[in-house]
Amino acid sequence: MLWKKETKNYDSMYVDIFALNGGEASLEKAIRNLQCHEKESVLAKNDTQSFQKRQAGNEYFSQGKWVHAITLYNESLLFAENSSKNISLAYANRSACFLKLKKYNECLVDIELAKEARYPSELMPKLDRRKEDCLKQMKNDVPSKLETKMTFEPHKHFPWMANVLKIDRDADGGLAIFATEDIDVGENIMAEKSFMCFLYRHYGSKCNICLKSLVNLMPCEKCTIVMFCSECKDNPLHPYECGLKSCIRSQTNGQIMRLVRSCLLGIDHFSSADELMNFAEQSIKGDLHEIPTTSLDAKWKYEAFLKLPIDNNNGVNDDVAVIVFKVYKMLLNITKIGSMFQSVKRRRFLMHLILQHYHILELNSAIGTYLPKMDHTENNCYCTQTELYSQYFRHSCAPNVLKVYVHDMFMITTIRPIKKGAKLLKSIYIEDFLSAPKATRQKNLWQGRKIFCTCERCISNKMATSAQRRRMTLDPDYLYIVDYDESIRIDKFMPTAIDKCKSFLQKYGEIRFCKELGVIVEVYQLFMNTLSTNQHLLH
Ligand SMILES: [Zn+2]
Ligand SMILES: [Zn+2]
Ligand SMILES: [Zn+2]
């Protein structure tokens, strides 16, 4: 049904998706069943709630759980009424957590934010002492940080990838990324910003736009949901989303709201519906495997988004129709968009555009499920991000690169030496996958992604010899990582273990992929992800 027109005529209208799914009246009814039943007060600023959140934060602080305390102070900021003293108190308490975490710059910024928000003068000496402490500690202490920059100059046309790569056609006609020079192990060769991120819940944990955590987040002045980091505070799309809440079930609410955000992001590039219509039609009908020539233009990014692969086999079932209908209604309620899409023809197009976005997000979003376990909230999936270029990496159970999430960026690091001209291969799954035998891997790939893997590890008979494998298992780096000495704290162990993984892969990366390499790559990814999402600070 997607992109189907009423007749074969080229200027014919798209079919009415809603009429084909029971009609608007029955969809309206289905939406009412989804509707938010939370009381208005939950969404309104409320000093009592703000105070309670700060108290809860203080409780965590006294237990030495700095990250948990920060999340609660953030929630306290979200609920604080405008110009209430709860704002300055939350910033001040948060600055104490940053100091404990050795995040000195963040500590200093929070102290200033507290002062700007009229921190009570009788408490000021305490804050001044903290500032002095912070400046003193800063001089003697350099905290370790994960290197998230590319280790090469950026590519001229694709600044998100290193200048030692190129996008080209693969033997099967699809696109792939190739090395144009020999590349060593442990190089960061790609750092792409997600096309879009979305935070499902736990609103005090991250910037709503870029997912940064443990930075100086500031609340939206109007709602109790959105916090911004300093780089995102002027985000032009949030005013349209602010205060919209569509469903009491946060999973469905997230599906709806991320769809709204992606549509806003797309529509924002165009001044008229017709211009967008032409653009979208050309993007979708054009060659999906065309070699892109540039990515500097924001419209190009949107084109790449529209060309992402989708799974349209299931058509539009009732649940999908309800979500698309809800988003359609929400978007048309926005004055600017309502006036862009006035005619029936344009509105029919909008239905299909939303449906296309729905399918794209379903298939191309990575969902983060990690969260600090908190007493007062559910532990559930909480954010999603959409990448544009992941489709260029081919799957292999013998990957030569690894993907790590760093806030709204995803970073690609080499895990085996790559020869000039070689294709970059990434494994869809890592954890418990790369060290698993062929039958298990193939079963996972088929069940999860309907992939029948024909990578060199799955079809070739050439394997690592038992002598090579024995040499690996006796290597001191291997033993250090595998026989983790639990008397060493995990946050101290990790940085050394990461270096050892790297040096191990440098030594043995040329050997055909086998269980031992899989074990090390699994650990490498786990620790890199842990460091980049600050999870090590939770202990
Ligand atoms: Zn941000
Ligand atoms: Zn807001
Ligand atoms: Zn395979």
PDB file of N, CA, C and O in Angstrom, residues 159-192:
ATOM      1  N   PRO A 159      32.544  14.047   5.550  1.00  0.00           N
ATOM      2  CA  PRO A 159      33.369  14.383   6.715  1.00  0.00           C
ATOM      3  C   PRO A 159      33.232  13.415   7.883  1.00  0.00           C
ATOM      4  O   PRO A 159      34.057  13.424   8.782  1.00  0.00           O
ATOM      5  N   TRP A 160      32.217  12.574   7.862  1.00  0.00           N
ATOM      6  CA  TRP A 160      32.032  11.601   8.940  1.00  0.00           C
ATOM      7  C   TRP A 160      32.932  10.394   8.783  1.00  0.00           C
ATOM      8  O   TRP A 160      33.004   9.552   9.649  1.00  0.00           O
ATOM      9  N   MET A 161      33.615  10.275   7.640  1.00  0.00           N
ATOM     10  CA  MET A 161      34.532   9.133   7.512  1.00  0.00           C
ATOM     11  C   MET A 161      35.951   9.587   7.170  1.00  0.00           C
ATOM     12  O   MET A 161      36.161  10.688   6.680  1.00  0.00           O
ATOM     13  N   ALA A 162      36.921   8.708   7.460  1.00  0.00           N
ATOM     14  CA  ALA A 162      38.327   9.064   7.285  1.00  0.00           C
ATOM     15  C   ALA A 162      38.688   9.139   5.802  1.00  0.00           C
ATOM     16  O   ALA A 162      38.053   8.507   4.954  1.00  0.00           O
ATOM     17  N   ASN A 163      39.733   9.907   5.507  1.00  0.00           N
ATOM     18  CA  ASN A 163      40.138  10.074   4.107  1.00  0.00           C
ATOM     19  C   ASN A 163      40.894   8.857   3.562  1.00  0.00           C
ATOM     20  O   ASN A 163      41.525   8.942   2.523  1.00  0.00           O
ATOM     21  N   VAL A 164      40.832   7.739   4.274  1.00  0.00           N
ATOM     22  CA  VAL A 164      41.451   6.509   3.765  1.00  0.00           C
ATOM     23  C   VAL A 164      40.368   5.507   3.367  1.00  0.00           C
ATOM     24  O   VAL A 164      40.624   4.315   3.235  1.00  0.00           O
ATOM     25  N   LEU A 165      39.138   6.017   3.177  1.00  0.00           N
ATOM     26  CA  LEU A 165      38.013   5.146   2.817  1.00  0.00           C
ATOM     27  C   LEU A 165      37.325   5.681   1.577  1.00  0.00           C
ATOM     28  O   LEU A 165      37.445   6.856   1.238  1.00  0.00           O
ATOM     29  N   LYS A 166      36.585   4.791   0.910  1.00  0.00           N
ATOM     30  CA  LYS A 166      35.711   5.267  -0.169  1.00  0.00           C
ATOM     31  C   LYS A 166      34.441   4.414  -0.213  1.00  0.00           C
ATOM     32  O   LYS A 166      34.438   3.257   0.214  1.00  0.00           O
ATOM     33  N   ILE A 167      33.366   5.030  -0.711  1.00  0.00           N
ATOM     34  CA  ILE A 167      32.122   4.285  -0.894  1.00  0.00           C
ATOM     35  C   ILE A 167      32.100   3.829  -2.348  1.00  0.00           C
ATOM     36  O   ILE A 167      32.360   4.617  -3.255  1.00  0.00           O
ATOM     37  N   ASP A 168      31.828   2.552  -2.565  1.00  0.00           N
ATOM     38  CA  ASP A 168      31.848   2.057  -3.940  1.00  0.00           C
ATOM     39  C   ASP A 168      30.871   0.898  -4.092  1.00  0.00           C
ATOM     40  O   ASP A 168      30.346   0.395  -3.102  1.00  0.00           O
ATOM     41  N   ARG A 169      30.649   0.496  -5.324  1.00  0.00           N
ATOM     42  CA  ARG A 169      29.779  -0.650  -5.536  1.00  0.00           C
ATOM     43  C   ARG A 169      30.494  -1.938  -5.194  1.00  0.00           C
ATOM     44  O   ARG A 169      31.666  -2.112  -5.481  1.00  0.00           O
ATOM     45  N   ASP A 170      29.729  -2.853  -4.600  1.00  0.00           N
ATOM     46  CA  ASP A 170      30.250  -4.167  -4.273  1.00  0.00           C
ATOM     47  C   ASP A 170      29.948  -5.105  -5.444  1.00  0.00           C
ATOM     48  O   ASP A 170      29.234  -4.733  -6.371  1.00  0.00           O
ATOM     49  N   ALA A 171      30.474  -6.332  -5.382  1.00  0.00           N
ATOM     50  CA  ALA A 171      30.278  -7.287  -6.470  1.00  0.00           C
ATOM     51  C   ALA A 171      28.787  -7.503  -6.769  1.00  0.00           C
ATOM     52  O   ALA A 171      28.399  -7.705  -7.920  1.00  0.00           O
ATOM     53  N   ASP A 172      27.933  -7.434  -5.749  1.00  0.00           N
ATOM     54  CA  ASP A 172      26.514  -7.697  -5.969  1.00  0.00           C
ATOM     55  C   ASP A 172      25.718  -6.448  -6.365  1.00  0.00           C
ATOM     56  O   ASP A 172      24.494  -6.480  -6.433  1.00  0.00           O
ATOM     57  N   GLY A 173      26.406  -5.334  -6.620  1.00  0.00           N
ATOM     58  CA  GLY A 173      25.716  -4.131  -7.063  1.00  0.00           C
ATOM     59  C   GLY A 173      25.354  -3.185  -5.927  1.00  0.00           C
ATOM     60  O   GLY A 173      25.076  -2.014  -6.156  1.00  0.00           O
ATOM     61  N   GLY A 174      25.322  -3.690  -4.702  1.00  0.00           N
ATOM     62  CA  GLY A 174      25.027  -2.832  -3.548  1.00  0.00           C
ATOM     63  C   GLY A 174      26.239  -1.990  -3.186  1.00  0.00           C
ATOM     64  O   GLY A 174      27.309  -2.151  -3.766  1.00  0.00           O
ATOM     65  N   LEU A 175      26.064  -1.092  -2.218  1.00  0.00           N
ATOM     66  CA  LEU A 175      27.179  -0.233  -1.831  1.00  0.00           C
ATOM     67  C   LEU A 175      27.945  -0.823  -0.659  1.00  0.00           C
ATOM     68  O   LEU A 175      27.385  -1.528   0.168  1.00  0.00           O
ATOM     69  N   ALA A 176      29.219  -0.526  -0.633  1.00  0.00           N
ATOM     70  CA  ALA A 176      30.053  -0.955   0.491  1.00  0.00           C
ATOM     71  C   ALA A 176      31.154   0.086   0.670  1.00  0.00           C
ATOM     72  O   ALA A 176      31.351   0.955  -0.176  1.00  0.00           O
ATOM     73  N   ILE A 177      31.844   0.002   1.807  1.00  0.00           N
ATOM     74  CA  ILE A 177      32.946   0.928   2.065  1.00  0.00           C
ATOM     75  C   ILE A 177      34.259   0.157   1.951  1.00  0.00           C
ATOM     76  O   ILE A 177      34.369  -0.978   2.439  1.00  0.00           O
ATOM     77  N   PHE A 178      35.224   0.754   1.263  1.00  0.00           N
ATOM     78  CA  PHE A 178      36.507   0.102   1.014  1.00  0.00           C
ATOM     79  C   PHE A 178      37.648   0.972   1.537  1.00  0.00           C
ATOM     80  O   PHE A 178      37.521   2.194   1.593  1.00  0.00           O
ATOM     81  N   ALA A 179      38.761   0.311   1.868  1.00  0.00           N
ATOM     82  CA  ALA A 179      39.953   1.042   2.300  1.00  0.00           C
ATOM     83  C   ALA A 179      40.731   1.481   1.067  1.00  0.00           C
ATOM     84  O   ALA A 179      40.873   0.722   0.115  1.00  0.00           O
ATOM     85  N   THR A 180      41.228   2.709   1.070  1.00  0.00           N
ATOM     86  CA  THR A 180      42.069   3.159  -0.043  1.00  0.00           C
ATOM     87  C   THR A 180      43.545   3.144   0.347  1.00  0.00           C
ATOM     88  O   THR A 180      44.405   3.527  -0.422  1.00  0.00           O
ATOM     89  N   GLU A 181      43.806   2.733   1.605  1.00  0.00           N
ATOM     90  CA  GLU A 181      45.195   2.582   2.082  1.00  0.00           C
ATOM     91  C   GLU A 181      45.208   1.446   3.097  1.00  0.00           C
ATOM     92  O   GLU A 181      44.150   1.075   3.600  1.00  0.00           O
ATOM     93  N   ASP A 182      46.372   0.937   3.432  1.00  0.00           N
ATOM     94  CA  ASP A 182      46.455  -0.029   4.528  1.00  0.00           C
ATOM     95  C   ASP A 182      46.084   0.685   5.828  1.00  0.00           C
ATOM     96  O   ASP A 182      46.532   1.806   6.069  1.00  0.00           O
ATOM     97  N   ILE A 183      45.284   0.028   6.663  1.00  0.00           N
ATOM     98  CA  ILE A 183      44.889   0.642   7.939  1.00  0.00           C
ATOM     99  C   ILE A 183      45.212  -0.326   9.070  1.00  0.00           C
ATOM    100  O   ILE A 183      44.920  -1.520   8.994  1.00  0.00           O
ATOM    101  N   ASP A 184      45.798   0.221  10.111  1.00  0.00           N
ATOM    102  CA  ASP A 184      46.239  -0.567  11.254  1.00  0.00           C
ATOM    103  C   ASP A 184      45.063  -0.862  12.206  1.00  0.00           C
ATOM    104  O   ASP A 184      43.976  -0.306  12.054  1.00  0.00           O
ATOM    105  N   VAL A 185      45.299  -1.691  13.200  1.00  0.00           N
ATOM    106  CA  VAL A 185      44.283  -2.003  14.223  1.00  0.00           C
ATOM    107  C   VAL A 185      44.128  -0.835  15.204  1.00  0.00           C
ATOM    108  O   VAL A 185      45.107  -0.153  15.510  1.00  0.00           O
ATOM    109  N   GLY A 186      42.905  -0.604  15.661  1.00  0.00           N
ATOM    110  CA  GLY A 186      42.678   0.388  16.717  1.00  0.00           C
ATOM    111  C   GLY A 186      42.542   1.814  16.204  1.00  0.00           C
ATOM    112  O   GLY A 186      42.613   2.758  16.974  1.00  0.00           O
ATOM    113  N   GLU A 187      42.345   1.988  14.904  1.00  0.00           N
ATOM    114  CA  GLU A 187      42.164   3.341  14.360  1.00  0.00           C
ATOM    115  C   GLU A 187      40.666   3.674  14.332  1.00  0.00           C
ATOM    116  O   GLU A 187      39.845   2.829  13.988  1.00  0.00           O
ATOM    117  N   ASN A 188      40.334   4.903  14.693  1.00  0.00           N
ATOM    118  CA  ASN A 188      38.944   5.354  14.573  1.00  0.00           C
ATOM    119  C   ASN A 188      38.748   5.910  13.170  1.00  0.00           C
ATOM    120  O   ASN A 188      39.271   6.963  12.837  1.00  0.00           O
ATOM    121  N   ILE A 189      37.997   5.190  12.353  1.00  0.00           N
ATOM    122  CA  ILE A 189      37.917   5.589  10.947  1.00  0.00           C
ATOM    123  C   ILE A 189      36.578   6.209  10.595  1.00  0.00           C
ATOM    124  O   ILE A 189      36.361   6.640   9.469  1.00  0.00           O
ATOM    125  N   MET A 190      35.662   6.264  11.553  1.00  0.00           N
ATOM    126  CA  MET A 190      34.391   6.890  11.237  1.00  0.00           C
ATOM    127  C   MET A 190      33.762   7.414  12.512  1.00  0.00           C
ATOM    128  O   MET A 190      33.847   6.793  13.567  1.00  0.00           O
ATOM    129  N   ALA A 191      33.168   8.578  12.425  1.00  0.00           N
ATOM    130  CA  ALA A 191      32.462   9.154  13.568  1.00  0.00           C
ATOM    131  C   ALA A 191      31.241   9.868  13.007  1.00  0.00           C
ATOM    132  O   ALA A 191      31.325  11.010  12.574  1.00  0.00           O
ATOM    133  N   GLU A 192      30.147   9.157  12.955  1.00  0.00           N
ATOM    134  CA  GLU A 192      28.947   9.719  12.347  1.00  0.00           C
ATOM    135  C   GLU A 192      27.943  10.146  13.404  1.00  0.00           C
ATOM    136  O   GLU A 192      27.679   9.436  14.356  1.00  0.00           O
TER     137      GLU A 192
END
